[in-house]
XYZ file of C-alpha atoms in Angstrom:
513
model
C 15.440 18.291 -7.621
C 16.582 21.638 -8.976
C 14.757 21.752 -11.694
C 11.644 20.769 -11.109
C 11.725 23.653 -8.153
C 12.580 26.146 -10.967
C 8.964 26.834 -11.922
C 8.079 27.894 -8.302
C 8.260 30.476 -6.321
C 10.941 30.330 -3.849
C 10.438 28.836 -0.236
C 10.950 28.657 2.436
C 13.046 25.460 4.203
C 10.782 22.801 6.122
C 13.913 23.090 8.423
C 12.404 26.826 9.376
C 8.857 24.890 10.661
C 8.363 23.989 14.281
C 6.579 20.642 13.798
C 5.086 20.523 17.318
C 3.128 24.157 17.019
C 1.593 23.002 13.854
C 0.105 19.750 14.497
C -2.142 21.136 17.047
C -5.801 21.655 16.138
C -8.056 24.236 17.736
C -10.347 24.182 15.252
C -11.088 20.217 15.123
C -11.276 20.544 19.556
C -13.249 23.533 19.765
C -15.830 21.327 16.926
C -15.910 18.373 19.571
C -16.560 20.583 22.674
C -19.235 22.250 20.419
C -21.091 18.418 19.442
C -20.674 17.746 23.328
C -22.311 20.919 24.276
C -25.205 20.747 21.481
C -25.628 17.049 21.041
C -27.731 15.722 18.212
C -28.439 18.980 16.305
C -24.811 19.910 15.907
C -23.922 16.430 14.828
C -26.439 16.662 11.695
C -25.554 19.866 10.686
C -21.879 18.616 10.523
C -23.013 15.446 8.966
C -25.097 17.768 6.328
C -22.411 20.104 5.728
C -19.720 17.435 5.282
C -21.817 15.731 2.652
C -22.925 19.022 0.427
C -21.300 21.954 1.553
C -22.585 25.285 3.754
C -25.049 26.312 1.112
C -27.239 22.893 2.280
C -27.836 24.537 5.902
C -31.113 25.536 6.040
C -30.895 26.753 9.983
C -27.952 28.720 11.613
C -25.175 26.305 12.519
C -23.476 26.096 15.594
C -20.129 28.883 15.148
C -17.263 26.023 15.505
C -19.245 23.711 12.916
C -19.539 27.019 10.275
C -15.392 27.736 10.895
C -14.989 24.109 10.384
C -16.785 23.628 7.077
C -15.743 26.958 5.395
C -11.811 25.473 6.502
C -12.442 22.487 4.335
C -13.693 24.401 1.617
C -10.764 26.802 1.508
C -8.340 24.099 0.357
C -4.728 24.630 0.158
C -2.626 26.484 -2.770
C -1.791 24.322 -5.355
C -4.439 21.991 -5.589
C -5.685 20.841 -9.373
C -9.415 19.872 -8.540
C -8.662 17.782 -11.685
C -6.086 15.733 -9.533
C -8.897 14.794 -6.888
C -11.078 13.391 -9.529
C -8.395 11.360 -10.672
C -7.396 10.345 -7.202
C -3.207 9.463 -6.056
C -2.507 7.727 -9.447
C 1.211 7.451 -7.991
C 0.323 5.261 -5.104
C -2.501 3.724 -6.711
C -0.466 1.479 -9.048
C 1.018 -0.033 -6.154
C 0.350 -3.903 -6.426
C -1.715 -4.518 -2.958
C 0.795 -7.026 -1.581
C 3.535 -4.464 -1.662
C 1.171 -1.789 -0.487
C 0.256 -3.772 2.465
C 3.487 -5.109 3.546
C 5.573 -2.167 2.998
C 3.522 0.854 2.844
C 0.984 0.275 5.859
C 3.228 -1.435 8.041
C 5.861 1.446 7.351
C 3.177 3.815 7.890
C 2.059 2.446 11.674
C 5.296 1.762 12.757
C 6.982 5.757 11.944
C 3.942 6.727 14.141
C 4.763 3.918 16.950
C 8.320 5.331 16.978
C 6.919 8.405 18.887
C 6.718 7.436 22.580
C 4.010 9.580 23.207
C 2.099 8.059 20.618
C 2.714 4.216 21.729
C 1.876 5.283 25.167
C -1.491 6.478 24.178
C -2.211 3.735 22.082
C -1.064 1.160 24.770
C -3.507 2.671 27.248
C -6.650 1.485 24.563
C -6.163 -2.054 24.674
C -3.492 -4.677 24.521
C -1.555 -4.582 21.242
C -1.404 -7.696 20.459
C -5.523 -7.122 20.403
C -5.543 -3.781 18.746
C -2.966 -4.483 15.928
C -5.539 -5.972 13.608
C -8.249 -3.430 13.957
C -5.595 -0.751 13.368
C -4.249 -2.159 10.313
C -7.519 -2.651 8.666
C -8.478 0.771 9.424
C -5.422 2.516 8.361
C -5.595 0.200 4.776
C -9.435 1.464 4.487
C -8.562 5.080 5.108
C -5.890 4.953 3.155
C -7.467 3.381 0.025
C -10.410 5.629 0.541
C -8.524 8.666 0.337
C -6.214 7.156 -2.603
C -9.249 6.295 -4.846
C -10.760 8.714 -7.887
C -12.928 11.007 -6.595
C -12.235 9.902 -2.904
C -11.577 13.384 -1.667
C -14.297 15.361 -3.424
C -16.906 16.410 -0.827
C -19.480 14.297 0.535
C -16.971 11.109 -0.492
C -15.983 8.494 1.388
C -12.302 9.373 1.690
C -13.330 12.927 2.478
C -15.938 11.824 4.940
C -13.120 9.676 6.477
C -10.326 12.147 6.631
C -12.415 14.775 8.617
C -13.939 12.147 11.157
C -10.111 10.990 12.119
C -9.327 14.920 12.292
C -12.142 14.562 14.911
C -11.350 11.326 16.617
C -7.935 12.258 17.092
C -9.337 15.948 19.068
C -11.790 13.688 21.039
C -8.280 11.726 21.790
C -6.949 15.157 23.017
C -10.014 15.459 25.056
C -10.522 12.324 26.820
C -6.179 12.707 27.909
C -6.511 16.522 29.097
C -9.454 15.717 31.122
C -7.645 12.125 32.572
C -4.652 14.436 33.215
C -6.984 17.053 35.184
C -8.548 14.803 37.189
C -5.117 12.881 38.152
C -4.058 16.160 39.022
C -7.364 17.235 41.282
C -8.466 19.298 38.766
C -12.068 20.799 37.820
C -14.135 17.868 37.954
C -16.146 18.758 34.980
C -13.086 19.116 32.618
C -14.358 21.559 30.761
C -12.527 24.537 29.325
C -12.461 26.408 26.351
C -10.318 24.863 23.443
C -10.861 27.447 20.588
C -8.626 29.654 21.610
C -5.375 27.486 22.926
C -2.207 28.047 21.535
C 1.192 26.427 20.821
C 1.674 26.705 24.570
C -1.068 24.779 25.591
C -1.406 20.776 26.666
C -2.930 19.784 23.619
C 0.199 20.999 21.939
C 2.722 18.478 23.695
C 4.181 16.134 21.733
C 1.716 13.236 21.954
C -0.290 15.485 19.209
C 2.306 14.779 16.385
C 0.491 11.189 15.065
C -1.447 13.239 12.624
C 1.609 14.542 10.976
C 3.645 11.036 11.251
C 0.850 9.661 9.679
C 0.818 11.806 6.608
C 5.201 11.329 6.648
C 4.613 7.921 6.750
C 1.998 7.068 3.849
C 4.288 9.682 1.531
C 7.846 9.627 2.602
C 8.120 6.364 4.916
C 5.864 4.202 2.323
C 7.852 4.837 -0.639
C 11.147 4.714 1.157
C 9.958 1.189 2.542
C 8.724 0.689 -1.460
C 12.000 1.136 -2.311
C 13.410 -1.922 -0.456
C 11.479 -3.783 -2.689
C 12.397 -2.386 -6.476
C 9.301 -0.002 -6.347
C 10.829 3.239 -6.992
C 9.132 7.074 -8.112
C 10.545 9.548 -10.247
C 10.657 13.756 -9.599
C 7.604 13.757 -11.211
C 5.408 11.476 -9.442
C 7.249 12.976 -6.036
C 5.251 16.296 -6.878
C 2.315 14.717 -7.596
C 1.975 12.984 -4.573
C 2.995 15.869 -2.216
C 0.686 18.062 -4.231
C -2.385 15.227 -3.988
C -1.638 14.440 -0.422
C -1.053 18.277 0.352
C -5.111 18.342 0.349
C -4.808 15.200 2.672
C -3.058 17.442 5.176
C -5.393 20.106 5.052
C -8.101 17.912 5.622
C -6.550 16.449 8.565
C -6.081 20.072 10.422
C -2.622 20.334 9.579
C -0.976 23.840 9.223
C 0.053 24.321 5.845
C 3.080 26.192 7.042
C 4.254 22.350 8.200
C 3.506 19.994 4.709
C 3.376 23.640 1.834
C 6.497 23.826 1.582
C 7.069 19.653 0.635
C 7.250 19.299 -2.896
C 9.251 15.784 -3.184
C 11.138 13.459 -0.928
C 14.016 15.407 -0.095
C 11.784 18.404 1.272
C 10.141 15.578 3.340
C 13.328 13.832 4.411
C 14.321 17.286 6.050
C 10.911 17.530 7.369
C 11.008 13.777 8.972
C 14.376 14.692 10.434
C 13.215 17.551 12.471
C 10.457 15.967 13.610
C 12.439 13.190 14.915
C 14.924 15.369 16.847
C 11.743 16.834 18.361
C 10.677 13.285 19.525
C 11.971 10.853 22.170
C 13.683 7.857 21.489
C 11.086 4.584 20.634
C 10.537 3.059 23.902
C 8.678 -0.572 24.829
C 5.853 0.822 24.310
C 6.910 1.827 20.795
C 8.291 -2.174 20.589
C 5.463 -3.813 21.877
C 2.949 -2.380 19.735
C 5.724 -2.876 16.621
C 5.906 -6.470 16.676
C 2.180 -6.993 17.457
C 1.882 -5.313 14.015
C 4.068 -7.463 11.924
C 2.893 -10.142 13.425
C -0.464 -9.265 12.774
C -0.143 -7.963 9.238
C 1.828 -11.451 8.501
C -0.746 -13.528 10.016
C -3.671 -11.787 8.098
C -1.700 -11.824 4.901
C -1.004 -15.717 4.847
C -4.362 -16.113 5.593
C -5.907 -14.433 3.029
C -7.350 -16.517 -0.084
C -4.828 -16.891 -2.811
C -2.328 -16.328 -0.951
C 1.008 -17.933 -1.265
C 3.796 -17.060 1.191
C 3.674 -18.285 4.692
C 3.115 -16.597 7.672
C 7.513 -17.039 8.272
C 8.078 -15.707 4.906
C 5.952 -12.433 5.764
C 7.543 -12.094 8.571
C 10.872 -11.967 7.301
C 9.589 -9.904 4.266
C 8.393 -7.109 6.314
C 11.151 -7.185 9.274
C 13.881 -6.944 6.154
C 11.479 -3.480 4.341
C 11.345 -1.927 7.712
C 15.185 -2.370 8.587
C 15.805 -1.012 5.588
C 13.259 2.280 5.874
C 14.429 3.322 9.135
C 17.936 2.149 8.809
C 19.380 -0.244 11.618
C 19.833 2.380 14.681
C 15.963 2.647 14.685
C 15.020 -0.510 13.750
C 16.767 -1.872 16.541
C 14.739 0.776 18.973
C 11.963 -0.748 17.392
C 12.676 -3.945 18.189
C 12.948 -5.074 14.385
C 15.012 -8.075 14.261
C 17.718 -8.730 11.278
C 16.335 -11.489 9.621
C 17.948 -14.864 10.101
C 18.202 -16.143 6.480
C 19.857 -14.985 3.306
C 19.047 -11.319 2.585
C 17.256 -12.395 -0.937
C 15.575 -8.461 -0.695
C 18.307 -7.564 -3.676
C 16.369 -10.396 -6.274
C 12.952 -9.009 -4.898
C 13.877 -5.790 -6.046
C 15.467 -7.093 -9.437
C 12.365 -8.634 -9.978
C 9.994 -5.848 -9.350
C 12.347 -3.481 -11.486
C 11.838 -6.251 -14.464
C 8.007 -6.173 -13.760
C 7.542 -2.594 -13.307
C 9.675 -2.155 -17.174
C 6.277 -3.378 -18.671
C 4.069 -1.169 -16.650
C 6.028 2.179 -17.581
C 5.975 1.488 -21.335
C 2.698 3.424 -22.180
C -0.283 4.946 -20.042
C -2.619 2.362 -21.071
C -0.466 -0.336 -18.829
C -0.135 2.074 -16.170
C -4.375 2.433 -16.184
C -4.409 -1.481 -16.191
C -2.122 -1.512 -13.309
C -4.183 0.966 -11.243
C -7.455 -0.782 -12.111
C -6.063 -3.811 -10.992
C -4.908 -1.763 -7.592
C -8.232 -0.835 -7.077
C -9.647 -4.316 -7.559
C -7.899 -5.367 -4.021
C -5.167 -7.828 -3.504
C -4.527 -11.102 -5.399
C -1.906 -13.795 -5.323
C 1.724 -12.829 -5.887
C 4.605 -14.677 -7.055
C 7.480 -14.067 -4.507
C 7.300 -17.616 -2.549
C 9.445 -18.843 -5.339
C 12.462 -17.161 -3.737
C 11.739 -16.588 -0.361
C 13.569 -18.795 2.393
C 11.077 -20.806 4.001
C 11.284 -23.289 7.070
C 9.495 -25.831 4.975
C 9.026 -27.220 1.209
C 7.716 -23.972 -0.764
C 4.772 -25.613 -3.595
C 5.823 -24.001 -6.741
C 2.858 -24.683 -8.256
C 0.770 -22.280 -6.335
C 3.815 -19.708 -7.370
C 3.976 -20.383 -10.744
C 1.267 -18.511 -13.236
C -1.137 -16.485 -12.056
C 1.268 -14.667 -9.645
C 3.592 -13.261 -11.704
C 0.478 -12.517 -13.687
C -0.435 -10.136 -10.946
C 3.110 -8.917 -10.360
C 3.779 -8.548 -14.195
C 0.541 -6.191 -14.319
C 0.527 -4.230 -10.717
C 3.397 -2.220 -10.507
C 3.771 1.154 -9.639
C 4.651 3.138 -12.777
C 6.738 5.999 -14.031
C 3.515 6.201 -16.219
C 0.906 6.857 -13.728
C -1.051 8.981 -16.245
C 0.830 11.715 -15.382
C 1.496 12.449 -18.898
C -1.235 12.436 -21.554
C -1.960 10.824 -24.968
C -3.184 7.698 -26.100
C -0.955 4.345 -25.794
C 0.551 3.284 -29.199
C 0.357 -0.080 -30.490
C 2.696 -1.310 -28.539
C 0.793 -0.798 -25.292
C -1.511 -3.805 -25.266
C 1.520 -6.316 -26.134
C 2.818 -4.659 -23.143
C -0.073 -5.778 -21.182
C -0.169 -9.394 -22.433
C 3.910 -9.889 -22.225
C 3.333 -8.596 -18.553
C 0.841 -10.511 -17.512
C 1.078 -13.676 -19.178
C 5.160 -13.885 -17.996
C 3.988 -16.417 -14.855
C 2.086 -18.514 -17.191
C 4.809 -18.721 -19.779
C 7.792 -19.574 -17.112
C 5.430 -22.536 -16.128
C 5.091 -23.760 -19.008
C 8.245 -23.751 -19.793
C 9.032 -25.893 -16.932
C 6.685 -28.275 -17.569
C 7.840 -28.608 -21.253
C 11.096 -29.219 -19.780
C 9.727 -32.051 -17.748
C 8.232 -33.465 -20.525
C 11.088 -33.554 -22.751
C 13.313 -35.318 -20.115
C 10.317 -37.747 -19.602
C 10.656 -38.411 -23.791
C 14.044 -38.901 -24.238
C 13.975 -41.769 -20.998
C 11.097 -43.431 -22.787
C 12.433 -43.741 -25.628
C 16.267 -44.752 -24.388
C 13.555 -47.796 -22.595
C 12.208 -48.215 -25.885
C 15.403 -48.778 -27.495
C 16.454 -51.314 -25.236
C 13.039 -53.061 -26.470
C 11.090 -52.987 -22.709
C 8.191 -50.662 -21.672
C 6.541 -50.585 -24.945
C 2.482 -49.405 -25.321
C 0.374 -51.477 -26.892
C -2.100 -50.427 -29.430
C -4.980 -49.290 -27.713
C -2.522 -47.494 -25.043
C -3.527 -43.609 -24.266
C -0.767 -41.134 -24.546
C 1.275 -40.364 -21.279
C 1.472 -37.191 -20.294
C 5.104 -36.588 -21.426
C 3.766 -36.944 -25.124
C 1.042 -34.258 -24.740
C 1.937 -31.104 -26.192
C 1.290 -28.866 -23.584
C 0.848 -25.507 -25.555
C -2.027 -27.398 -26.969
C -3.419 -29.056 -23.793
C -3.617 -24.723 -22.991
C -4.912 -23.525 -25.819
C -7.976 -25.747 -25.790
C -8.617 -24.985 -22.210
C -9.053 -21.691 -23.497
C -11.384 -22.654 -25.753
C -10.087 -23.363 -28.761
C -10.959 -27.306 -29.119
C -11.601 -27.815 -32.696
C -8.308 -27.024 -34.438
C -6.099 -28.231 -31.449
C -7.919 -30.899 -30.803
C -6.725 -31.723 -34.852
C -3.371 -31.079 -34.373
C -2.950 -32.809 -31.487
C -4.396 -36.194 -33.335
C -2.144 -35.404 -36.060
C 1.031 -35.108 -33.963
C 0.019 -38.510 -31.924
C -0.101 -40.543 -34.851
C 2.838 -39.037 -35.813
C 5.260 -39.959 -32.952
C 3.268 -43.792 -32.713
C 4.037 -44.283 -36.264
C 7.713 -43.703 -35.516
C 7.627 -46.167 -32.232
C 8.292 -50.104 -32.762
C 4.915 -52.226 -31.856
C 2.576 -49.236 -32.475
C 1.061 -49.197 -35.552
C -0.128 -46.013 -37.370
C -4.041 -44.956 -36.877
């Protein structure tokens, strides 16, 4: 970690930052008592500012929509505009089963850990309800704000970072005016919010979501990643905190809390304090937990192509999150130790293998992230997962390693320039064609066995074709049965003849064609 730290100016500790002063947001409240105030014409000046910057108001905006836009504009220190056209390559070439069941559930269940949090949360609606809303609209944010471009102003990840700044003050709103009435205060609930400080309500812990949010899609999603062979080097560290830096400032947060994170160390420090600063997960925090995984599982299984059951899911993501948060908060979180063999170390072997491919030139790390941004597709884990009943290999097999050989997260995330060599499209094709190729390897194993018994019967002078008698399938060559459903008919349909009147002419009782 040294050296990459070399190049930059000293700083400071995240251990010096009080996480609780900076996660409040006057800015982003005194914006929502503003739109409640003005109504309509506020609203489309934000929405018009948002989209193409200050310059595109024609009439004076309202004063906490102006402070607003020319914060967003600012930007924090550090930030290539070069990186936001290219988007978070590093957590881009995550394969979207991995990014799903490790990174999004880690994600929602660091910010669940905070009591405050799950009591606020509980209040909207029963978990069990809520979970699937919250996990699609965490994976659509997140995405959004991942993809090329998707922080530039006016896009969608842009446009969706600044409205959650905003929900989350409206949160802040809606409680301190619940609280003032429970406490027979003014009815109308109205003060004025641009000008509170670390001392006032909106600063209490319940405020910190924002900045477990941003831990947990960095730190807690790559620490969950982990579990699962997915690993980052220093270099890709800094890129993230520097990409997701601009994330934070987005989202309201003081830069004196997320500046000084350059890689996972800084934000390991960072995590700690905020955890001392936080109670202890309560049921709250468990309730809305296991609605989550159960949630996440259930959607997963039952998305097309999928191939692990809703059980094997379950005991995926239970075994990633035990192993993020370590045991003592698991257990708080009501994470149970999974009941069959730990098989997480021959996940991870077989990620590491995958991921090999992916870091051998930039061109496989592009094809990786293209196929990232494509959405999710079948994987092949169900091959070694324990399951309750029979697994079908067959919906394992080809096209799922296919996906796993060519998603990977890579230590070639076009961080570093220059074209691929020749080596780089092999790369691709050994990648993704490894499913495929373990199949049919199987299946010419089958065939073999099925042979050698034929022709031990035929020996023994019983079960003997006749002349017009097709081919079984143990005879077929099966490389060639594959290359012609790709196409190629003409030349293996020739050398498949030729190799069937070669075996018959070697058989007793089947003459030669």
């Amino acid at each position: 970690m040294t050296a990459p730290h070399a190049s930059h100016t000293p700083h400071a500790s995240p251990t010096t930052v009080n996480p609780l002063a900076t996660t409040v947001d006057p800015l982003a409240d005194a914006v929502v008592a503003e739109l409640d105030l003005l109504g309509e014409p506020a609203l489309r000046a934000l929405d018009t500012g948002l989209r193409h910057g200050p310059a595109a108001l024609h009439e004076p905006p309202p004063a906490a929509v102006v402070a607003l836009l020319r914060q967003l504009e600012s930007g924090p220190s550090g930030v290539d505009p070069l990186m936001l056209h290219r988007g978070d390559v590093v957590s881009l070439s995550v394969p979207p089963l991995w990014f799903g069941l490790c990174s999004l559930t880690g994600a929602l269940a660091h910010a669940y850990a905070s009591p405050a949090v799950a009591a606020r949360l509980a209040r909207v609606g029963s978990p069990a309800a809520m979970a699937p809303r919250r996990l699609a609209g965490t994976g659509v944010w997140a995405r959004q704000t991942m993809r090329p471009g998707g922080l530039l102003r006016g896009a969608p990840g842009y446009l969706a970072t600044v409205r959650l700044r905003l929900l989350h003050a409206r949160t802040r709103l809606t409680a301190l005016e619940r609280d003032r009435e429970a406490t027979g205060g003014d009815a109308s609930g109205r003060v004025p919010l641009a000008g509170r400080g670390p001392s006032s309500p909106l600063s209490l812990p319940h405020d910190d979501e924002r900045a477990r949010m941003w831990l947990g899609l960095t730190l807690v999603s790559f620490r969950a990643l982990a579990a699962v062979g997915i690993e980052i080097g220093p270099e890709e560290e800094h890129y993230l905190y520097r990409y997701w830096s601009y994330v934070a400032h987005l989202l309201g947060l003081d830069e004196s809390f997320y500046g000084n994170v350059r890689d996972h160390a800084d934000a390991e420090r960072l995590r700690a304090l905020l955890d001392t600063a936080t109670d202890a997960p309560d049921e709250n925090s468990r309730a809305l937990t296991t609605a989550m995984v159960d949630a996440q599982a259930r959607a997963m299984a039952g998305a097309p192509g999928a191939v692990l059951s809703e059980e094997q899911l379950s005991y995926l993501i239970h075994s990633v999150l035990r192993q993020a948060f370590g045991d003592g908060t698991a257990d708080r979180l009501g994470v149970p130790v999974p009941t069959a063999t730990d098989l997480m170390p021959l996940i991870g072997k077989l990620n590491r293998q995958s991921r090999y491919w992916q870091t051998f030139s930039p061109a496989s790390a592009g094809e990786a992230r293209r196929r990232a941004l494509r959405g999710p597709g079948p994987e092949l884990i169900a091959t070694v997962l324990p399951t309750g009943g029979a697994t079908d290999r067959r919906n394992g097999g080809g096209e799922g390693e296919g996906e796993g050989g060519t998603d990977g997260r890579s230590r070639a995330t076009g961080l570093r320039g220059g074209d691929a060599d020749g080596r780089g499209g092999d790369t691709g094709r050994r990648g993704g064609n490894a499913g495929r190729q373990s199949r049919e390897a199987d299946q010419r194993s089958r065939a073999a066995d099925q042979r050698s018994r034929k022709g031990e019967r035929q020996k023994r002078g019983g079960d003997r074709l006749g002349p017009g008698a097709e081919p079984q399938i143990g005879e077929v060559d099966l490389r060639v049965r594959d290359a012609e459903r790709r196409g190629n008919t003409g030349i293996n349909r020739q050398g498949w003849e030729s190799g069937r009147r070669s075996r018959e002419a070697d058989r007793p009782g089947i003459p030669a064609a």
